[in-house]
PDB file of C-alpha atoms in Angstrom:
ATOM      1  CA  MET A   1      53.818   7.244  48.683  1.00 35.00           C
ATOM      2  CA  ARG A   2      51.908   7.014  45.593  1.00 36.00           C
ATOM      3  CA  ASP A   3      53.344   4.259  43.668  1.00 37.00           C
ATOM      4  CA  GLU A   4      54.826   5.948  39.850  1.00 39.00           C
ATOM      5  CA  LEU A   5      54.860   2.291  39.409  1.00 38.00           C
ATOM      6  CA  ALA A   6      51.441   1.470  39.159  1.00 41.00           C
ATOM      7  CA  VAL A   7      50.289   5.114  37.306  1.00 51.00           C
ATOM      8  CA  GLU A   8      50.830   4.583  33.622  1.00 61.00           C
ATOM      9  CA  ARG A   9      51.090   7.815  31.291  1.00 72.00           C
ATOM     10  CA  ARG A  10      48.250   9.006  29.761  1.00 80.00           C
ATOM     11  CA  TYR A  11      48.600  11.154  26.344  1.00 81.00           C
ATOM     12  CA  SER A  12      45.983  13.262  24.997  1.00 84.00           C
ATOM     13  CA  ILE A  13      44.978  13.608  21.258  1.00 83.00           C
ATOM     14  CA  SER A  14      46.555  17.060  20.811  1.00 84.00           C
ATOM     15  CA  GLU A  15      49.341  16.170  23.033  1.00 82.00           C
ATOM     16  CA  ALA A  16      49.617  13.297  20.831  1.00 79.00           C
ATOM     17  CA  SER A  17      49.543  15.244  17.888  1.00 79.00           C
ATOM     18  CA  LYS A  18      52.221  17.985  19.166  1.00 77.00           C
ATOM     19  CA  LEU A  19      54.833  13.875  20.123  1.00 72.00           C
ATOM     20  CA  ILE A  20      54.658  12.437  16.399  1.00 68.00           C
ATOM     21  CA  GLY A  21      54.661  15.230  14.424  1.00 70.00           C
ATOM     22  CA  VAL A  22      51.055  14.566  12.749  1.00 73.00           C
ATOM     23  CA  ALA A  23      48.017  16.851  12.489  1.00 77.00           C
ATOM     24  CA  ARG A  24      45.001  15.893  15.615  1.00 79.00           C
ATOM     25  CA  SER A  25      42.343  16.148  12.321  1.00 80.00           C
ATOM     26  CA  THR A  26      44.725  12.755  11.315  1.00 77.00           C
ATOM     27  CA  ILE A  27      45.250  10.684  14.477  1.00 76.00           C
ATOM     28  CA  GLN A  28      40.755  11.832  15.492  1.00 77.00           C
ATOM     29  CA  GLY A  29      41.267  10.326  11.245  1.00 74.00           C
ATOM     30  CA  TRP A  30      42.869   6.741  12.103  1.00 69.00           C
ATOM     31  CA  LYS A  31      40.608   6.746  15.517  1.00 67.00           C
ATOM     32  CA  SER A  32      37.560   6.933  13.565  1.00 67.00           C
ATOM     33  CA  ARG A  33      39.049   4.446  11.174  1.00 60.00           C
ATOM     34  CA  LYS A  34      40.073   2.572  14.032  1.00 56.00           C
ATOM     35  CA  TYR A  35      43.324   2.431  13.084  1.00 55.00           C
ATOM     36  CA  TYR A  36      44.037   2.944  15.765  1.00 64.00           C
ATOM     37  CA  GLN A  37      41.994   3.135  19.595  1.00 70.00           C
ATOM     38  CA  PRO A  38      43.262   4.593  22.791  1.00 79.00           C
ATOM     39  CA  SER A  39      43.682   2.699  25.275  1.00 79.00           C
ATOM     40  CA  ILE A  40      43.309   4.211  28.180  1.00 83.00           C
ATOM     41  CA  THR A  41      39.559   5.552  29.594  1.00 85.00           C
ATOM     42  CA  ASP A  42      39.473   8.174  32.863  1.00 84.00           C
ATOM     43  CA  MET A  43      37.513   5.918  35.067  1.00 85.00           C
ATOM     44  CA  GLU A  44      35.319   8.498  36.412  1.00 87.00           C
ATOM     45  CA  THR A  45      34.567  11.533  33.839  1.00 88.00           C
ATOM     46  CA  GLY A  46      34.912   8.995  30.158  1.00 85.00           C
ATOM     47  CA  GLN A  47      37.857  10.593  28.146  1.00 85.00           C
ATOM     48  CA  LYS A  48      39.974   8.516  26.147  1.00 84.00           C
ATOM     49  CA  TYR A  49      43.861   8.345  25.608  1.00 85.00           C
ATOM     50  CA  PHE A  50      46.721   7.173  24.472  1.00 81.00           C
ATOM     51  CA  SER A  51      49.274   5.201  26.812  1.00 76.00           C
ATOM     52  CA  PHE A  52      52.708   5.601  25.164  1.00 69.00           C
ATOM     53  CA  ARG A  53      52.891   2.259  23.599  1.00 66.00           C
ATOM     54  CA  ASP A  54      49.507   3.356  21.597  1.00 72.00           C
ATOM     55  CA  LEU A  55      51.730   6.176  20.859  1.00 71.00           C
ATOM     56  CA  VAL A  56      54.190   3.890  19.593  1.00 65.00           C
ATOM     57  CA  LEU A  57      52.042   2.435  17.449  1.00 64.00           C
ATOM     58  CA  LEU A  58      50.392   5.608  15.961  1.00 68.00           C
ATOM     59  CA  GLU A  59      53.944   6.209  14.926  1.00 65.00           C
ATOM     60  CA  ALA A  60      54.900   3.347  13.113  1.00 60.00           C
ATOM     61  CA  THR A  61      50.813   3.171  11.853  1.00 58.00           C
ATOM     62  CA  ARG A  62      52.741   6.443  10.403  1.00 61.00           C
ATOM     63  CA  ILE A  63      55.726   4.929   9.194  1.00 55.00           C
ATOM     64  CA  LEU A  64      53.489   2.665   7.676  1.00 51.00           C
ATOM     65  CA  ARG A  65      50.935   5.012   5.974  1.00 54.00           C
ATOM     66  CA  VAL A  66      53.887   7.575   4.504  1.00 52.00           C
ATOM     67  CA  ASN A  67      55.719   4.143   2.994  1.00 46.00           C
ATOM     68  CA  ARG A  68      53.446   2.193   0.636  1.00 46.00           C
ATOM     69  CA  THR A  69      56.142  -0.392  -0.453  1.00 46.00           C
ATOM     70  CA  HIS A  70      57.167  -1.187   3.441  1.00 47.00           C
ATOM     71  CA  SER A  71      60.908  -0.804   1.879  1.00 47.00           C
ATOM     72  CA  ILE A  72      64.004  -1.417   3.730  1.00 45.00           C
ATOM     73  CA  GLN A  73      65.548   2.093   2.525  1.00 51.00           C
ATOM     74  CA  ARG A  74      62.728   4.057   3.380  1.00 52.00           C
ATOM     75  CA  LEU A  75      62.028   2.709   6.480  1.00 50.00           C
ATOM     76  CA  ARG A  76      65.409   3.600   7.217  1.00 54.00           C
ATOM     77  CA  LYS A  77      64.477   6.893   6.842  1.00 60.00           C
ATOM     78  CA  TYR A  78      61.426   6.856   9.318  1.00 57.00           C
ATOM     79  CA  VAL A  79      63.924   5.527  11.329  1.00 58.00           C
ATOM     80  CA  PRO A  80      65.045   8.452  13.257  1.00 63.00           C
ATOM     81  CA  ARG A  81      61.687  10.021  14.244  1.00 61.00           C
ATOM     82  CA  PHE A  82      61.047   6.953  15.822  1.00 58.00           C
ATOM     83  CA  MET A  83      63.523   6.654  18.170  1.00 57.00           C
ATOM     84  CA  GLU A  84      63.570  10.492  19.049  1.00 59.00           C
ATOM     85  CA  LEU A  85      60.406   9.596  20.060  1.00 53.00           C
ATOM     86  CA  PHE A  86      61.637   8.038  22.859  1.00 51.00           C
ATOM     87  CA  GLU A  87      63.331  10.767  23.348  1.00 55.00           C
ATOM     88  CA  LYS A  88      61.019  13.310  23.508  1.00 53.00           C
ATOM     89  CA  MET A  89      58.899  11.304  26.315  1.00 47.00           C
ATOM     90  CA  GLY A  90      62.356  10.730  28.545  1.00 46.00           C
ATOM     91  CA  ASP A  91      61.420   6.261  27.793  1.00 47.00           C
ATOM     92  CA  LYS A  92      64.606   4.014  27.223  1.00 44.00           C
ATOM     93  CA  MET A  93      64.837   1.864  25.094  1.00 46.00           C
ATOM     94  CA  GLU A  94      66.177  -1.347  26.742  1.00 48.00           C
ATOM     95  CA  GLU A  95      69.434  -2.537  26.340  1.00 48.00           C
ATOM     96  CA  PHE A  96      67.868  -4.868  23.601  1.00 52.00           C
ATOM     97  CA  SER A  97      65.123  -4.038  21.944  1.00 59.00           C
ATOM     98  CA  ILE A  98      62.736  -5.504  18.682  1.00 63.00           C
ATOM     99  CA  LEU A  99      60.596  -3.439  16.769  1.00 60.00           C
ATOM    100  CA  VAL A 100      58.322  -4.433  14.992  1.00 57.00           C
ATOM    101  CA  PHE A 101      56.927  -1.980  11.109  1.00 53.00           C
ATOM    102  CA  GLY A 102      55.140  -4.638   9.556  1.00 56.00           C
ATOM    103  CA  ASP A 103      56.646  -6.624   7.361  1.00 63.00           C
ATOM    104  CA  GLN A 104      59.961  -5.069   8.600  1.00 62.00           C
ATOM    105  CA  LEU A 105      62.164  -5.908  11.613  1.00 64.00           C
ATOM    106  CA  MET A 106      64.388  -3.185  13.766  1.00 63.00           C
ATOM    107  CA  ALA A 107      66.940  -4.950  16.102  1.00 62.00           C
ATOM    108  CA  TYR A 108      68.004  -1.927  18.790  1.00 56.00           C
ATOM    109  CA  THR A 109      70.763  -2.543  21.651  1.00 53.00           C
ATOM    110  CA  GLY A 110      72.816   0.422  22.876  1.00 49.00           C
ATOM    111  CA  ASP A 111      75.677   0.207  20.306  1.00 49.00           C
ATOM    112  CA  ALA A 112      74.088  -1.482  16.872  1.00 54.00           C
ATOM    113  CA  THR A 113      70.853  -1.107  15.095  1.00 57.00           C
ATOM    114  CA  ILE A 114      70.655  -3.595  12.412  1.00 61.00           C
ATOM    115  CA  TYR A 115      66.874  -4.060  10.349  1.00 61.00           C
ATOM    116  CA  GLY A 116      65.518  -6.173   7.278  1.00 65.00           C
ATOM    117  CA  PRO A 117      62.196  -8.067   6.912  1.00 68.00           C
ATOM    118  CA  LYS A 118      60.678 -10.449   9.238  1.00 67.00           C
ATOM    119  CA  GLU A 119      61.046 -13.874   6.972  1.00 71.00           C
ATOM    120  CA  ASP A 120      65.266 -13.422   6.373  1.00 68.00           C
ATOM    121  CA  PRO A 121      66.670 -15.886   7.248  1.00 65.00           C
ATOM    122  CA  ASP A 122      70.288 -13.617   7.798  1.00 64.00           C
ATOM    123  CA  MET A 123      68.126 -11.483   9.436  1.00 62.00           C
ATOM    124  CA  HIS A 124      67.391 -14.206  12.350  1.00 63.00           C
ATOM    125  CA  LEU A 125      71.141 -14.706  12.409  1.00 62.00           C
ATOM    126  CA  CYS A 126      72.090 -11.508  12.712  1.00 62.00           C
ATOM    127  CA  ILE A 127      69.621 -10.560  15.636  1.00 61.00           C
ATOM    128  CA  ALA A 128      70.707 -13.956  17.512  1.00 61.00           C
ATOM    129  CA  GLY A 129      73.983 -12.911  18.312  1.00 56.00           C
ATOM    130  CA  LEU A 130      73.135  -9.744  18.793  1.00 55.00           C
ATOM    131  CA  ARG A 131      71.231 -10.963  21.398  1.00 54.00           C
ATOM    132  CA  ASP A 132      73.823 -13.781  22.407  1.00 51.00           C
ATOM    133  CA  ARG A 133      75.872 -10.429  24.125  1.00 46.00           C
ATOM    134  CA  VAL A 134      73.171  -8.569  26.028  1.00 42.00           C
ATOM    135  CA  GLN A 135      70.379  -9.682  28.005  1.00 35.00           C
ATOM    136  CA  ASN A 136      67.116 -10.595  25.722  1.00 34.00           C
ATOM    137  CA  GLN A 137      64.572  -7.940  26.175  1.00 35.00           C
ATOM    138  CA  LEU A 138      61.846  -7.209  23.163  1.00 37.00           C
ATOM    139  CA  LEU A 139      59.962  -4.041  23.916  1.00 37.00           C
ATOM    140  CA  PHE A 140      56.499  -5.299  21.676  1.00 37.00           C
ATOM    141  CA  GLY A 141      55.372  -6.842  18.377  1.00 36.00           C
ATOM    142  CA  THR A 142      52.507  -5.120  17.184  1.00 35.00           C
ATOM    143  CA  ALA A 143      50.885  -8.398  15.331  1.00 32.00           C
ATOM    144  CA  PRO A 144      49.493 -10.268  17.784  1.00 32.00           C
ATOM    145  CA  ARG A 145      50.449 -14.144  17.345  1.00 33.00           C
ATOM    146  CA  GLU A 146      53.886 -13.484  16.205  1.00 39.00           C
ATOM    147  CA  LYS A 147      57.061 -15.485  16.711  1.00 40.00           C
ATOM    148  CA  LEU A 148      59.809 -13.377  17.359  1.00 40.00           C
ATOM    149  CA  PRO A 149      63.498 -14.674  17.722  1.00 43.00           C
ATOM    150  CA  GLY A 150      63.980 -15.548  20.989  1.00 42.00           C
ATOM    151  CA  ASP A 151      62.485 -16.551  24.622  1.00 39.00           C
ATOM    152  CA  LEU A 152      60.153 -13.913  25.417  1.00 40.00           C
ATOM    153  CA  VAL A 153      57.391 -12.839  23.004  1.00 41.00           C
ATOM    154  CA  TRP A 154      55.648  -9.622  23.181  1.00 39.00           C
ATOM    155  CA  ILE A 155      52.322 -10.467  22.092  1.00 39.00           C
ATOM    156  CA  ASP A 156      49.201  -7.205  22.937  1.00 40.00           C
ATOM    157  CA  GLY A 157      51.222  -5.967  25.591  1.00 41.00           C
ATOM    158  CA  ASN A 158      51.737  -9.692  27.239  1.00 43.00           C
ATOM    159  CA  PRO A 159      55.369 -10.999  27.784  1.00 45.00           C
ATOM    160  CA  VAL A 160      55.283 -14.483  26.392  1.00 45.00           C
ATOM    161  CA  ARG A 161      57.588 -17.456  27.111  1.00 43.00           C
ATOM    162  CA  THR A 162      58.335 -19.395  23.366  1.00 40.00           C
TER     163      THR A 162
END
């Protein structure tokens, strides 16, 4: 029996463009300018595919490119699209997740979502309060060497104890 956990789901540029809601040429443009390269390579054909994490980062890129000011009000407008991406792909958010959007943080629990600047101490207090109610599981951090509130931080897709 094949171990499903060992097989990572992969998405072509066409599938990615449909899921994220941008033109295929837009993603190819991001790729050529090295914003994001597909992280999965088929060893037999050499074809490149996006992983689920790549798609989430592509969606964050789309949000930040549309919204250069990174203001919370504008960001809030795009967060529902980010959540739709998770639902479309059938992936479930963790019990407690922190997502990084440029200089903004979004903390999500089953019953609450908060937004704010990464550097805001009040934001960190709010996150600590949410974290105390649930097990601390960070989904990912987009910036390398980024330290987020909590004991487990994701750097380049790898969990690191802090």
